[in-house]
Coordinates of C-alpha atoms and ligand atoms in Angstrom, one line a residue:
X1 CA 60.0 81.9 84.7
X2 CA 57.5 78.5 84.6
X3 CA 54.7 81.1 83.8
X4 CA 53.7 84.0 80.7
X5 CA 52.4 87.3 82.3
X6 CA 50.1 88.2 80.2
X7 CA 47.0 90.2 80.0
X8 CA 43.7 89.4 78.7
X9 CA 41.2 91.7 77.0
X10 CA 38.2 89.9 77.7
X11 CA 35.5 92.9 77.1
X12 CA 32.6 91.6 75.3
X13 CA 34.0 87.6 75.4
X14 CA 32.4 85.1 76.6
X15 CA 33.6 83.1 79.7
X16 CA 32.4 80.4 81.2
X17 CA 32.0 79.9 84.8
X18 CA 31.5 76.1 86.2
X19 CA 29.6 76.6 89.7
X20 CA 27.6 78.4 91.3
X21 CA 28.3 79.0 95.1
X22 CA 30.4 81.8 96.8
X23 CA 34.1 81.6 94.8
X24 CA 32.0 81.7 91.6
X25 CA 30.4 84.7 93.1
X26 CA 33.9 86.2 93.5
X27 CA 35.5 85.2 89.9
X28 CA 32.4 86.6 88.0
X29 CA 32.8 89.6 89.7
X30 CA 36.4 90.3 88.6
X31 CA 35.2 89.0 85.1
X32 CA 32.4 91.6 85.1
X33 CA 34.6 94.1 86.1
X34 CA 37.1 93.5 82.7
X35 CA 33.1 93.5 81.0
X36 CA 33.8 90.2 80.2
X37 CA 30.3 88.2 78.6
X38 CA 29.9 85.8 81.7
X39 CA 27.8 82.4 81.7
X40 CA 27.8 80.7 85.1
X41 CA 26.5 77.1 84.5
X42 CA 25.2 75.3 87.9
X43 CA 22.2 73.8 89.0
X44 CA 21.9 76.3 91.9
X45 CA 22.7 80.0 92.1
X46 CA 23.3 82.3 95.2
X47 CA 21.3 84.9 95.5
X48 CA 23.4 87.5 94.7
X49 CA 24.5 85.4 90.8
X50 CA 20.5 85.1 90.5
X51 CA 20.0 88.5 90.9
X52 CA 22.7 89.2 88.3
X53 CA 20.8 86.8 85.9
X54 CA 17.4 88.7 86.7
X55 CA 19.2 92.1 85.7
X56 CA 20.8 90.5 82.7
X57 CA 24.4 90.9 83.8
X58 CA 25.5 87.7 83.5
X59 CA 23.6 84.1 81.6
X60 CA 22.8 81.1 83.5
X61 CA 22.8 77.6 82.6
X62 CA 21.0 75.7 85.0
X63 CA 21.2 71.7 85.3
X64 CA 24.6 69.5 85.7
X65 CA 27.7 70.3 83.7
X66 CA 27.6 69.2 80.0
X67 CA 31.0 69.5 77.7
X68 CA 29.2 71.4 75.3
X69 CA 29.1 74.6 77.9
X70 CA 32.4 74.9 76.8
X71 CA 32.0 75.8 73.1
X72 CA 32.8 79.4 72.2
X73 CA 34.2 80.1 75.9
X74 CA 37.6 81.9 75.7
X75 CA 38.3 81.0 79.1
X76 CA 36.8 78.7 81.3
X77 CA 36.5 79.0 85.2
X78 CA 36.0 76.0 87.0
X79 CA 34.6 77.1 90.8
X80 CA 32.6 73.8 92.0
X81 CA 33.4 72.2 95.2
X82 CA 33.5 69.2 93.5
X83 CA 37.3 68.1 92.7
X84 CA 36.1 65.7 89.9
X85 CA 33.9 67.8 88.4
X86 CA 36.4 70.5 88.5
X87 CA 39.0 68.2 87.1
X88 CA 36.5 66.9 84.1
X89 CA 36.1 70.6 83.0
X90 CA 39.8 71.1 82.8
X91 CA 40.4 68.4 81.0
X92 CA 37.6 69.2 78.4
X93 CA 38.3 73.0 78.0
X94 CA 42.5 71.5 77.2
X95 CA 41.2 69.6 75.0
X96 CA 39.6 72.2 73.0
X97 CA 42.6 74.4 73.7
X98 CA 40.5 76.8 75.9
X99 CA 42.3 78.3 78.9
X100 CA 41.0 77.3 82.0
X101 CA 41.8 78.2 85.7
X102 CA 40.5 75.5 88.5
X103 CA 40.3 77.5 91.7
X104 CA 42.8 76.7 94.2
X105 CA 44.5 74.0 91.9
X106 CA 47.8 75.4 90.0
X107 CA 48.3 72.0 88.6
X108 CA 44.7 71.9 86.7
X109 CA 45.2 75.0 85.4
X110 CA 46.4 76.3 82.3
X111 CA 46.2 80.2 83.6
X112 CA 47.0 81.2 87.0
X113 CA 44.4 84.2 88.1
X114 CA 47.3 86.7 90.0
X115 CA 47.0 89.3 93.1
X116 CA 46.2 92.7 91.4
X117 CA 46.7 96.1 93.2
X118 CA 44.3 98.7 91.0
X119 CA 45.1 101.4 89.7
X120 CA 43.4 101.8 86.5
X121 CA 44.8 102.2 83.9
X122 CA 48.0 100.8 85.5
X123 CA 47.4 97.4 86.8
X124 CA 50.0 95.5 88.8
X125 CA 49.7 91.7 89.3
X126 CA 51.6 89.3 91.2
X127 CA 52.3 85.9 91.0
X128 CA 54.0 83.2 93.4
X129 CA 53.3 80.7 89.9
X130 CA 50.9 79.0 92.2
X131 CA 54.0 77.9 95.2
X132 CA 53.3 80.5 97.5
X133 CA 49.5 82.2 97.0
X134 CA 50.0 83.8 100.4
X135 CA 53.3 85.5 99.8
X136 CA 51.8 86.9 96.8
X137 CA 48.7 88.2 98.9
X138 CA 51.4 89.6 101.2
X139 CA 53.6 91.1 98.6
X140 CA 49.9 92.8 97.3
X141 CA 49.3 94.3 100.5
X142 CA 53.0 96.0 101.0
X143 CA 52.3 97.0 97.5
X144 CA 49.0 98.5 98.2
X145 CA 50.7 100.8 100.9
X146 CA 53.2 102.1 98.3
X147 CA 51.2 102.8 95.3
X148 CA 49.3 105.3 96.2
X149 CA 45.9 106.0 94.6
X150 CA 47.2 109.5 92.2
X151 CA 48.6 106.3 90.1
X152 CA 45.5 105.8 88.3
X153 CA 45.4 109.6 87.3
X154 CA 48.7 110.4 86.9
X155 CA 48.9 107.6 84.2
X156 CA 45.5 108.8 82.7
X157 CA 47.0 112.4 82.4
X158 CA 50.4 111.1 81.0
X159 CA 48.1 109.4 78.0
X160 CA 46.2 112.0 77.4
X161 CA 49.3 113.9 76.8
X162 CA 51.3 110.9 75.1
X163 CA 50.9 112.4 71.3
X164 CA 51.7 116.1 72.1
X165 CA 54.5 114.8 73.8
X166 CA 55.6 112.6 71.6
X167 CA 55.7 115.4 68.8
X168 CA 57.6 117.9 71.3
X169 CA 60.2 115.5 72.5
X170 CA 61.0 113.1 69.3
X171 CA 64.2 112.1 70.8
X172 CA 63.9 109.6 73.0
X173 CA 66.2 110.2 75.3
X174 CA 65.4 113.8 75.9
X175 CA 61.3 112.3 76.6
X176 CA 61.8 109.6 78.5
X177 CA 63.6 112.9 80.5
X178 CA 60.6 115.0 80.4
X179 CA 58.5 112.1 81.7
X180 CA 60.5 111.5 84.5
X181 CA 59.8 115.1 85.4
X182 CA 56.3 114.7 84.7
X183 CA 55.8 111.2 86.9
X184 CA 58.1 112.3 89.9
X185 CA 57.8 116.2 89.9
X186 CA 55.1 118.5 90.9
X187 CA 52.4 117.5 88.6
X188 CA 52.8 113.6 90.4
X189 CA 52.5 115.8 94.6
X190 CA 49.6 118.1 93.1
X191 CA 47.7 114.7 91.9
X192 CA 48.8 113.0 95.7
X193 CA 47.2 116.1 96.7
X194 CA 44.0 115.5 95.2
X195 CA 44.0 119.1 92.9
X196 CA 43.5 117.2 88.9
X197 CA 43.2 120.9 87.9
X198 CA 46.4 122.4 89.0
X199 CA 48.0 119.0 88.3
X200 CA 46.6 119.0 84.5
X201 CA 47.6 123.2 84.1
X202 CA 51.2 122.1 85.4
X203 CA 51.3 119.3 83.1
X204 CA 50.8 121.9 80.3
X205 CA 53.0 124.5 82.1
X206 CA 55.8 121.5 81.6
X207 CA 55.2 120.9 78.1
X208 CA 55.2 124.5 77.0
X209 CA 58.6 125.1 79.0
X210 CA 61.8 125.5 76.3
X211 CA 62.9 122.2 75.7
X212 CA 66.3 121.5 77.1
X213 CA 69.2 121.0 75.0
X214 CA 70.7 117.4 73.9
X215 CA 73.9 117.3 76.3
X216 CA 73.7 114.5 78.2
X217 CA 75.8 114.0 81.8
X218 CA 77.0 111.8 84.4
X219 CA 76.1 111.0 87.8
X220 CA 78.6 109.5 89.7
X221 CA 77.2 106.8 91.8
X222 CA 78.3 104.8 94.7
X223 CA 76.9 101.3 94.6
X224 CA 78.2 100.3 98.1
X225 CA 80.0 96.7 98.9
X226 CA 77.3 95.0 97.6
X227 CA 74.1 93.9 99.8
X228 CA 71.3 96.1 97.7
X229 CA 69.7 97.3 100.8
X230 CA 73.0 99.2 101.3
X231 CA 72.6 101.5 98.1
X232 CA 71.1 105.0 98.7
X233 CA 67.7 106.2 97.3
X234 CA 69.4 108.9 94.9
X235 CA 71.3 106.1 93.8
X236 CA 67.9 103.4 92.7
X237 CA 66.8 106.5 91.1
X238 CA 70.0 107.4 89.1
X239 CA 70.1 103.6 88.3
X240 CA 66.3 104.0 87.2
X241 CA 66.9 107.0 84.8
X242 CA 70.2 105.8 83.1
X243 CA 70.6 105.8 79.7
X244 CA 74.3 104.1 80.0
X245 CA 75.7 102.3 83.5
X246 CA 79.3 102.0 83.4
X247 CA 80.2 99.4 86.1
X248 CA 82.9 98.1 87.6
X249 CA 83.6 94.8 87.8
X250 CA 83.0 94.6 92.0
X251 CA 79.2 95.3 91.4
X252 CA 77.3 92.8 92.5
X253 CA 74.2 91.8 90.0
X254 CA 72.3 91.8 92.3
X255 CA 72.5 95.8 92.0
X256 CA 72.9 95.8 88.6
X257 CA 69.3 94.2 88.3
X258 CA 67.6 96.9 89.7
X259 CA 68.9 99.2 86.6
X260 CA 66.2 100.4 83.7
X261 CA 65.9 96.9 81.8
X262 CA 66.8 98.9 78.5
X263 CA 70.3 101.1 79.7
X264 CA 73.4 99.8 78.3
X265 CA 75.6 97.9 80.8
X266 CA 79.2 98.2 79.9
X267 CA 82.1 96.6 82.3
X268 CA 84.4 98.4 82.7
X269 CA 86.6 96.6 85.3
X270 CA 90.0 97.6 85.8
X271 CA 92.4 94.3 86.3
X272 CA 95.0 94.9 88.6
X273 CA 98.9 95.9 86.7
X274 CA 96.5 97.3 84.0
X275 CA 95.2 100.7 85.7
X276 CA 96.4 103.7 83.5
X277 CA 95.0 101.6 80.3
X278 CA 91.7 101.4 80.7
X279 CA 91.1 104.5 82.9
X280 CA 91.7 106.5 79.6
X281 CA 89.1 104.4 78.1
X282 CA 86.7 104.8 81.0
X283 CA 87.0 108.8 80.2
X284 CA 86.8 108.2 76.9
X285 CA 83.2 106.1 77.0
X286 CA 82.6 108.8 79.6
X287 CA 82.6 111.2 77.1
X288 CA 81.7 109.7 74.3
X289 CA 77.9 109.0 75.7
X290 CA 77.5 112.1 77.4
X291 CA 78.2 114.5 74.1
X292 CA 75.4 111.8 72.6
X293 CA 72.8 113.3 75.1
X294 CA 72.6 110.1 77.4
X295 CA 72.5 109.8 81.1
X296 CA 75.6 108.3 82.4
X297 CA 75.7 106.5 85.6
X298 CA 79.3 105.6 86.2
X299 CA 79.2 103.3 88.9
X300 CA 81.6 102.0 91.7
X301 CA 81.7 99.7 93.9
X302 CA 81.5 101.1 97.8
X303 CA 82.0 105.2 97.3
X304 CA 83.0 106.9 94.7
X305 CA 85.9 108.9 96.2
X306 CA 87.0 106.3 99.0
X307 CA 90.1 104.9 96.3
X308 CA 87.7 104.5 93.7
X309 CA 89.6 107.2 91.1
X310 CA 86.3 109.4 91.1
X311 CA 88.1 112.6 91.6
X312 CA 90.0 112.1 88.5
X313 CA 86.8 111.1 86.6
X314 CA 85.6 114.4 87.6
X315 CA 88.4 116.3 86.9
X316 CA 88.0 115.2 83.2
X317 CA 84.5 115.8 82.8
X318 CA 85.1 119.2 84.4
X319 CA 87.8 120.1 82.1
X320 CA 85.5 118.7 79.0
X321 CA 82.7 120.6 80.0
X322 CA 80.4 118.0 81.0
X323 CA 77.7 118.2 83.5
X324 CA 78.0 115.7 86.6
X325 CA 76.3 114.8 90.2
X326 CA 78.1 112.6 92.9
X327 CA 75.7 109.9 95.1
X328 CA 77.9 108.8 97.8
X329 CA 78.2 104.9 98.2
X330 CA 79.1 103.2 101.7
X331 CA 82.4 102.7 101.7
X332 CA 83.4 98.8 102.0
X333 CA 85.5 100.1 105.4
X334 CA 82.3 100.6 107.0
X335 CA 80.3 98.2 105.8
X336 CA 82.3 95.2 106.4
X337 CA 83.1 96.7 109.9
X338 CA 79.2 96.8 110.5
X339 CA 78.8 93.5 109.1
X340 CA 81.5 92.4 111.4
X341 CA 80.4 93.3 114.2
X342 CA 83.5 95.8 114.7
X343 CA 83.0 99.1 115.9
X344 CA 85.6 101.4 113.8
X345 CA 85.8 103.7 116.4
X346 CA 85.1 103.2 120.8
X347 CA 85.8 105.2 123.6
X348 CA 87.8 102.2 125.2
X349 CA 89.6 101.0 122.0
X350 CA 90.4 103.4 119.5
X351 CA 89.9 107.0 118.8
X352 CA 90.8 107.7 114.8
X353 CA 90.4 105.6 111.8
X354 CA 92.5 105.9 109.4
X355 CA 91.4 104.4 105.4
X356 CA 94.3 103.0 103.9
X357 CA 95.0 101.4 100.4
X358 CA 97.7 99.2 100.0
X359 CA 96.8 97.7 96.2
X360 CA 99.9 97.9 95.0
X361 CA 104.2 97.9 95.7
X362 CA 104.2 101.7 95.1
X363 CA 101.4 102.7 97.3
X364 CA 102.8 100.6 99.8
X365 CA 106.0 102.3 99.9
X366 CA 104.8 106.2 100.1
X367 CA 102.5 104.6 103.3
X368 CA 103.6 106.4 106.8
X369 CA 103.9 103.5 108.7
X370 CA 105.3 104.6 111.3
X371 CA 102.1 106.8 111.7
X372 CA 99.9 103.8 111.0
X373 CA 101.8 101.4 113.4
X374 CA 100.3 104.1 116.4
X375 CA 98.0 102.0 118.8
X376 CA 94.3 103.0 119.5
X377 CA 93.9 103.8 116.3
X378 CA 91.7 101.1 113.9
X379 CA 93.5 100.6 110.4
X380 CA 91.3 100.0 107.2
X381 CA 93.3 98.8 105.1
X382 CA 91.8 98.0 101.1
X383 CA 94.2 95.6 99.3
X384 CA 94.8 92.8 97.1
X385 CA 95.1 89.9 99.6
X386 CA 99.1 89.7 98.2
X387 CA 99.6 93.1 100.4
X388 CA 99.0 91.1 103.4
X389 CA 102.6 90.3 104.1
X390 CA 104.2 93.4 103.6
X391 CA 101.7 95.6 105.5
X392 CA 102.0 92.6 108.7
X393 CA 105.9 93.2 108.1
X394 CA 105.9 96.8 108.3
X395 CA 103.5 97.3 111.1
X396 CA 105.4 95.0 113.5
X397 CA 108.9 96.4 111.8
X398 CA 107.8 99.9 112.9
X399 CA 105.8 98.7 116.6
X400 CA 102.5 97.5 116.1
X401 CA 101.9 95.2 119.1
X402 CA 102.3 91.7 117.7
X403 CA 99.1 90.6 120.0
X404 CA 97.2 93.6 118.1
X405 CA 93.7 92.1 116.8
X406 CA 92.8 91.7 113.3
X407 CA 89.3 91.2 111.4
X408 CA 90.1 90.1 107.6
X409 CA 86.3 90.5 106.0
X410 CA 86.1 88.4 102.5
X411 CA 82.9 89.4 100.5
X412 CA 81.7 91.9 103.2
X413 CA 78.0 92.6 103.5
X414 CA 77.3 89.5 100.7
X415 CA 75.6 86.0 101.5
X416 CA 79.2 85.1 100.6
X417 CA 81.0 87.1 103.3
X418 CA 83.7 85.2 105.6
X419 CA 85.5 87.0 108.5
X420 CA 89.0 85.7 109.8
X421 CA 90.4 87.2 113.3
X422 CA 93.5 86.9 114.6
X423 CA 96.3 88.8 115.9
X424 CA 98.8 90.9 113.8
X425 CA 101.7 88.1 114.4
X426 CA 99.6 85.7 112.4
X427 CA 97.7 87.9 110.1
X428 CA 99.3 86.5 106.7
X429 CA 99.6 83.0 108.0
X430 CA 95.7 82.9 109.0
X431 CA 94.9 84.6 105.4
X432 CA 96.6 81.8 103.7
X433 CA 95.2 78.8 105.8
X434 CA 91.8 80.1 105.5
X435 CA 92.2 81.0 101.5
X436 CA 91.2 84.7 101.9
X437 CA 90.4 86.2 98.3
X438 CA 89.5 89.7 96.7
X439 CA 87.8 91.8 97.8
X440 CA 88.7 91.9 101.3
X441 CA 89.6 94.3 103.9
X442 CA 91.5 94.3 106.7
X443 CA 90.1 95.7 109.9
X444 CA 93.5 96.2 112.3
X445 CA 93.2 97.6 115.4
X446 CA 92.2 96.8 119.2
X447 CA 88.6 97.2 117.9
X448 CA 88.5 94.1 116.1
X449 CA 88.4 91.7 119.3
X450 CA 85.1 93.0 119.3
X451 CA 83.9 90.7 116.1
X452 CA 84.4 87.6 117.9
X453 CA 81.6 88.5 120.5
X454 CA 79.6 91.2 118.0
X455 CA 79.5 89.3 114.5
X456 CA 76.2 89.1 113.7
X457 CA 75.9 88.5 110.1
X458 CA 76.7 85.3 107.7
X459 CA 79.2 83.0 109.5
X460 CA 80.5 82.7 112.6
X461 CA 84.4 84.6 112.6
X462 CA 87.2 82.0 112.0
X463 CA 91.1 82.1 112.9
X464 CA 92.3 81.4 116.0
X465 CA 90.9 82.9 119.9
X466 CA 92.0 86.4 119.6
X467 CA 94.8 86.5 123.3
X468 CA 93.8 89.9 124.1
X469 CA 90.3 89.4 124.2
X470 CA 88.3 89.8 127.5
X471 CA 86.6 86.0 128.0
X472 CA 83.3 86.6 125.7
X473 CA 79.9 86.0 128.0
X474 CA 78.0 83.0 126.8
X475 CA 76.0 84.2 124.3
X476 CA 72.2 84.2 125.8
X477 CA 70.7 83.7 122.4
X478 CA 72.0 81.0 119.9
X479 CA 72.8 82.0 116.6
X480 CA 70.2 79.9 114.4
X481 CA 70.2 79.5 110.9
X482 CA 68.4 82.4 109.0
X483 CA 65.4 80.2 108.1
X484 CA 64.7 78.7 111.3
X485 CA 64.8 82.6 112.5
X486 CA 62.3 83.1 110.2
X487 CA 60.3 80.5 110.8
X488 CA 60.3 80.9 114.9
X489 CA 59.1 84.4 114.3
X490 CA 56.4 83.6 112.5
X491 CA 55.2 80.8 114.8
X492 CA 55.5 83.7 117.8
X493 CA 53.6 86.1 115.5
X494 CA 50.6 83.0 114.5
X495 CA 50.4 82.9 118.5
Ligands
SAH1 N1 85.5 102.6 96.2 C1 85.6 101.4 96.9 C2 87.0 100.8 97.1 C3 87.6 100.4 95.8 S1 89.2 99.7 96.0 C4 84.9 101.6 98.3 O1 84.6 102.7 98.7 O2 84.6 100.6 99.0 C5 88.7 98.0 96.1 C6 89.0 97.4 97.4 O3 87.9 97.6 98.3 C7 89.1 95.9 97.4 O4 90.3 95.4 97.1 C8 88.7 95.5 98.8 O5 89.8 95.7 99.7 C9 87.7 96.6 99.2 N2 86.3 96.0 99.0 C10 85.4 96.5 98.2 N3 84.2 95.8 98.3 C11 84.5 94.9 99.3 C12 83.7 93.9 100.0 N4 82.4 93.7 99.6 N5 84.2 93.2 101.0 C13 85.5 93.4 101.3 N6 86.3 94.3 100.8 C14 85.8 95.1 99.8

């Protein structure tokens, strides 16, 4: 972070602002509005400053810029048109360790002025540390449309009500619970609605409600394969309100990031050979925070229940009495087939999918394959990348065409993700050249010549031409790099 947030209480200060023209005009308006004591020094005024002097709003020192303006300023505003000038007052108001923003110059200024969406009390402000001032105005607009304007109430009510809270609720965990209620629930959609009364007699209806007991719970959350966009709503909120996140290792930090800054974040990753140990203790931490009243997000990579052990985390909270919710997670099968551009399923190709896990010797060996070896069906097969040769073995062994096709997606859905196609008689072979690595899954089925002409994520497929595939057309539009994409569409959108 090159740059402290930070924000200023300026009421009854004095500022300093250097010009006199139309951006001073606009800074002494926002300093007004914090009631900040304003001086604009310049020999001219516009009309609208001078009327601000007439009314006594603001002071005015008239004439050309003199260092000793600076005296007593907390913060000084330089707003000339005049680069020297401006540069001259930054240098003075460092010198006398005074704060000092030159408009439109990041590098003269000791304090960056931000984008603000208002909602007072709550204030947001935005920042591009002076790189990017029009993504920031852009980031305030698409913020503008999401905030909408019962903010500024709904936080007025909640600090009206902070001490009588405070005194009901003196756990914290069990307020930060009732104020979730109170900013999400009813009281928040009667303030969207414009009704303060009913909104203010529901806030009291909330607080006079029995208070729940301390037993805390456990939402079971699916965190997808990783890209953040893929997680659910229910999810971000879950992740919002937890008190403790139990992760596996697979979760990206990307989605770990988006977690309440203050839960606890405990790993929890199994290592392969080591299963039965540390599921006991994953139950065990389960349990442990959950009797201690907290929130527990236990959360998986992809779903939940899709070879992820949830049932039997269930079971045991079931059988210890402990509350729980399930928030279903995309399934890395579906993801990296969408992000390979291979339809699981299609009325030409395949009609049944079947999810397969092949992690370990002894799940291997209770596998049907005869079953699985049955054409027009699309195998997804979740493994450690050591399975590869066995499950090629057995699959040809039992009749799987050798010319089947094959997607193998590394890191599906991540900037990271590779995709390797081929056809079952060099699955392993192709794996190994190309260096494959956890996680990966195997897409295996006539589906997957698709992802040579379909892929439209990350890299371009590797492995060899798939034989059975029908010759792809030329593709009409070139794959570009994301950036120049980018780029082009904003040209297209300036024009
Ligand atoms: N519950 C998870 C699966 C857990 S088993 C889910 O629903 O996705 C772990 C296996 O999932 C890995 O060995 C790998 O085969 C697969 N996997 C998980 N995330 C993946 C990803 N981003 N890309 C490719 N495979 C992934």
């Amino acid at each position: 972070m090159k740059l402290y947030p930070l924000f200023a209480d300026l009421s009854r200060r004095a500022v300093l602002v250097v010009g006199g023209g139309a951006v001073a005009e606009r800074k002494v308006a926002a300093l007004l509005a914090a009631k900040a004591q304003v001086t604009v020094g310049a020999p001219l005024l516009t009309p609208q400053l001078e009327s601000l002097v007439r009314k006594g709003r603001i002071a005015h020192r008239a004439g050309v810029f003199e260092a000793s303006w600076i005296d007593h300023a907390w913060l000084v505003v330089a707003a000339t048109s005049d680069q020297a000038l401006n540069a001259q007052v930054a240098e003075l108001a460092t010198l006398q360790r005074i704060f000092v923003n030159v408009v439109d110059d990041a590098q003269l200024s000791s304090f960056h002025v931000p984008a603000v969406i208002d909602r007072s009390p709550v204030i947001v402000a935005i920042s591009s540390s002076g790189e990017a001032p029009m993504l920031g105005r852009l980031l305030r607009e698409r913020l503008e449309t999401l905030l909408d304007h019962s903010i500024g109430p709904l936080a007025a009510l909640a600090a009206r009500l902070r001490k009588r809270i405070r005194r009901r609720y003196p756990d914290l965990a069990l307020r930060r619970r009732f104020y979730q209620k109170l900013l999400t629930g009813p009281v928040a959609e009667l303030l969207r609605r414009n009704q303060p009364e009913a909104a203010a007699a529901a806030a009291e209806q909330a607080l006079a409600a029995p208070r729940p007991d301390a037993v805390g719970s456990v939402v079971l959350v699916g965190a997808g394969p990783g890209d953040p966009g893929l997680l659910t709503l229910r999810a971000l909120r879950a992740l919002n309100e937890a008190d403790v996140i139990l992760h596996d290792r697979l979760v990206s930090l990307d989605i770990l990031e988006l977690a309440r800054r203050d839960a606890d974040r405990i790993e929890v990753g199994k290592q392969a050979g080591n299963h039965h140990a540390t599921q006991d203790q994953i139950h065990a931490l389960m349990l442990e925070h959950a009797r201690a009243g907290k929130r527990v997000v236990r959360l998986k990579g992809g779903d939940p229940f899709v070879f992820g052990r949830g049932g039997e985390e269930l079971e045991f909270l079931h059988e210890h009495g402990i509350a729980f919710e399930v928030v279903p997670g995309i399934t890395a099968a579906l993801a990296c087939a969408a992000y390979a551009g291979v339809p699981l399923t299609h009325r030409d190709h395949a009609q049944s999918v079947r999810l397969v896990t092949a992690h370990c010797r002894s799940s291997m060996d209770t596998l049907d394959w005869a079953a699985l070896a049955q054409e027009r069906q699309t195998l997804a097969v979740y493994m450690g990348v050591a399975g590869l040769e066995t499950v090629q073995a057995q699959l040809l062994a039992h009749g799987r065409a050798a010319e089947t096709p094959f997607a193998l997606v590394e890191n599906g859905s991540r900037a990271e993700q590779r995709v390797v196609t081929g056809t079952l008689a060099d699955l392993s072979e192709l794996a190994r050249r190309h260096d494959v690595r956890s996680p990966a899954l195997l897409i295996l089925g006539e589906v997957a010549s698709l992802s040579r002409r379909l892929a439209w994520f990350g890299a371009e497929p590797l492995g060899a031409p798939v034989a059975s595939e029908p010759a792809a057309p030329p593709r009409v539009v070139p794959r570009i790099p994301r950036r120049a994409a980018v780029e082009t569409l904003r040209a297209i959108h300036r024009a």
